Short mmCIF file of C-alpha atoms in Angstrom, two decimals:
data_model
loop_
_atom_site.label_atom_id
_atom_site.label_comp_id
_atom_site.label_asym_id
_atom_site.label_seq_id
_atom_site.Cartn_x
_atom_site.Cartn_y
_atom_site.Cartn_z
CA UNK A 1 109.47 195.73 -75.82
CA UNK A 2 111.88 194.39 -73.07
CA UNK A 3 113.20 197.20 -72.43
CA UNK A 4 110.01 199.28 -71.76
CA UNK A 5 108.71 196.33 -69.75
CA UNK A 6 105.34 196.16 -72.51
CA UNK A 7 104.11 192.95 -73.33
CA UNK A 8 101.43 192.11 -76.00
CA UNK A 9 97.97 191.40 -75.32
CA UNK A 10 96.95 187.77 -76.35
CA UNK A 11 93.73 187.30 -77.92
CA UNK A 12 91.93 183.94 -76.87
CA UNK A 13 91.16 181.46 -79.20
CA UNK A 14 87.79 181.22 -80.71
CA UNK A 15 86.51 177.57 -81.22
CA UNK A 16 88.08 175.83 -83.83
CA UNK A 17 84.51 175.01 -86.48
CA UNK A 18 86.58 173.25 -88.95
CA UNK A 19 87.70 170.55 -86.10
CA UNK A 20 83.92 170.40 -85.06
CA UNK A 21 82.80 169.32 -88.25
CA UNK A 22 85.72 166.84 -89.01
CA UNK A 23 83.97 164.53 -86.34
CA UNK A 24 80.71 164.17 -88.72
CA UNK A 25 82.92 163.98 -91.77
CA UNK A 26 83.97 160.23 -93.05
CA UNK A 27 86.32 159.74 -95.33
CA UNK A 28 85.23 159.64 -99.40
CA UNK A 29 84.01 155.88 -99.77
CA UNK A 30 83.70 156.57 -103.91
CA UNK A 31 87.54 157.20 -103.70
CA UNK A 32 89.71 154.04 -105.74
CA UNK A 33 93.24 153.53 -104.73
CA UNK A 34 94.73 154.96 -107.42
CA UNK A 35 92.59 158.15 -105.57
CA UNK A 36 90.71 158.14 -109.03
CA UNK A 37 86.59 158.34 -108.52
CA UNK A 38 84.57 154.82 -108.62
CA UNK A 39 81.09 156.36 -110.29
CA UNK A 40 79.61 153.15 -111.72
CA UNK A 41 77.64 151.42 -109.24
CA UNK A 42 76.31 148.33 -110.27
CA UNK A 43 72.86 148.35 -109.14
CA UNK A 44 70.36 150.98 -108.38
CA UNK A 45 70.28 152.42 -105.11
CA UNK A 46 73.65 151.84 -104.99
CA UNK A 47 75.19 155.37 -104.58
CA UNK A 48 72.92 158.33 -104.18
CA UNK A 49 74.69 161.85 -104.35
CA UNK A 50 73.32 165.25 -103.52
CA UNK A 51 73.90 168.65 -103.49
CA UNK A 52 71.78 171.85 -103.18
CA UNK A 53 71.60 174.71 -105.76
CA UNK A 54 70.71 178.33 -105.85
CA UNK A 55 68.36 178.97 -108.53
CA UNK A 56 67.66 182.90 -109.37
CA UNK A 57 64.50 184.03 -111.41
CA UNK A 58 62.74 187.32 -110.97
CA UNK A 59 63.90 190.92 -112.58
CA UNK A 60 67.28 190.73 -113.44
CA UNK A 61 67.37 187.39 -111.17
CA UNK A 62 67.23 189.51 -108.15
CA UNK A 63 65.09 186.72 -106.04
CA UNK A 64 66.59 183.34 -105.37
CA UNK A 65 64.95 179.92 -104.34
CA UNK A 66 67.06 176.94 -103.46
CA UNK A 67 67.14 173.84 -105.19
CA UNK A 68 67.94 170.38 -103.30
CA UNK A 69 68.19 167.65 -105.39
CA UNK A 70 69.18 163.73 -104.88
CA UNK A 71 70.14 161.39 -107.98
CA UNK A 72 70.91 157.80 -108.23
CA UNK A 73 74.14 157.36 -109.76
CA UNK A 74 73.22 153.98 -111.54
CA UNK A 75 70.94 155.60 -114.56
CA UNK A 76 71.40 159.17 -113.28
CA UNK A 77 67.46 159.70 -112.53
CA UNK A 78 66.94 162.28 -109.95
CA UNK A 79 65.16 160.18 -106.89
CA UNK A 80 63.59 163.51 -105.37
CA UNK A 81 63.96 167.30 -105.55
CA UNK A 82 62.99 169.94 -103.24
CA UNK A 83 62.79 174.04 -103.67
CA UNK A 84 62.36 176.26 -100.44
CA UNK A 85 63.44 179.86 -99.97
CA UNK A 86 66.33 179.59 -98.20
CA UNK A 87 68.69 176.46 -97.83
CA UNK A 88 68.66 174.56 -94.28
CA UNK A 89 68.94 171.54 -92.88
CA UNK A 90 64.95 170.98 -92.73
CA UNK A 91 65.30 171.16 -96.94
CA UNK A 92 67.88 168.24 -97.23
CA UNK A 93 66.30 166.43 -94.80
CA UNK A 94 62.44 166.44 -96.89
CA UNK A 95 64.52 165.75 -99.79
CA UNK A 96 65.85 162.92 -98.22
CA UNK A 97 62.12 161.41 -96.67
CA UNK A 98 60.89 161.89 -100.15
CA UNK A 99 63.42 160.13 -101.22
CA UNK A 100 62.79 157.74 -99.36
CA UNK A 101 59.38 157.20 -99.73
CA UNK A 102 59.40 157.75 -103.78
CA UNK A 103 61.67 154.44 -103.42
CA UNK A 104 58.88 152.46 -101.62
CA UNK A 105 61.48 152.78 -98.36
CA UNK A 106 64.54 151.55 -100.00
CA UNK A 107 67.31 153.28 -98.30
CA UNK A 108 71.15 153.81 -100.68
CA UNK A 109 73.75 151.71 -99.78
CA UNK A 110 75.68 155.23 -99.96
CA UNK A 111 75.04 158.60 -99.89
CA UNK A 112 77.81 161.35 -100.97
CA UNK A 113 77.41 164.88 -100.01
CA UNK A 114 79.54 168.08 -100.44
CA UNK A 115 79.33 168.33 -96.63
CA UNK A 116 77.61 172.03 -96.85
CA UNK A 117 76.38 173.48 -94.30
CA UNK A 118 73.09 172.20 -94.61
CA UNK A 119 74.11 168.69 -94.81
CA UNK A 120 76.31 168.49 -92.15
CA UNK A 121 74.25 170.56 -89.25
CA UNK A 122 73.95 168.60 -86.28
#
């Protein structure tokens, strides 16, 4: 390439979306030292953990709806559920006023997420 004077075309960087999202990720609070998992809170309301789920039904479970769910970790009761059609934000965040609101406005000491997409949109 010296020799024929040709130099390589340098593509510009696209945004980096992993380092966007580290700053609204915090580090695993249910994590022990011994980086084993502390899953026994001690009261309710203690812990609440999420997660959303794709749930197929229809012929041949062609058609989807999406499932976001919240349970309490202390008995394992589901606090509130919510099914829409597609998964956003607006989903987890109804989930999480119902929540809310089942609970006579107690709020979780903690909440632990996967961090989806729909959790973590700004």
């Amino acid at each position: 390439m010296r020799r024929g004077n040709i130099k390589a075309s340098i593509r510009v960087a696209k945004h980096d979306r992993q380092a966007e999202k580290k700053e609204f990720v915090l580090a695993n609070k249910l994590l022990t030292a011994d980086a084993g998992h502390d899953f026994h809170p001690s009261h309710p309301n203690e812990v609440w953990v999420t997660d959303c789920s794709e749930l197929p039904y229809g012929v041949n479970g062609t058609a989807r709806l999406r499932l976001s769910a919240i349970k309490d970790l202390y008995d394992h009761s589901i606090v509130s559920w919510k099914v829409a059609s597609t998964e956003t934000a607006d989903l987890v965040t109804d989930t999480f006023k119902a929540a809310i609101k089942n609970n006579h406005g107690v709020k979780p000491g903690l909440i632990h997420s996967d961090q989806g997409s729909s959790v973590s949109t700004k």
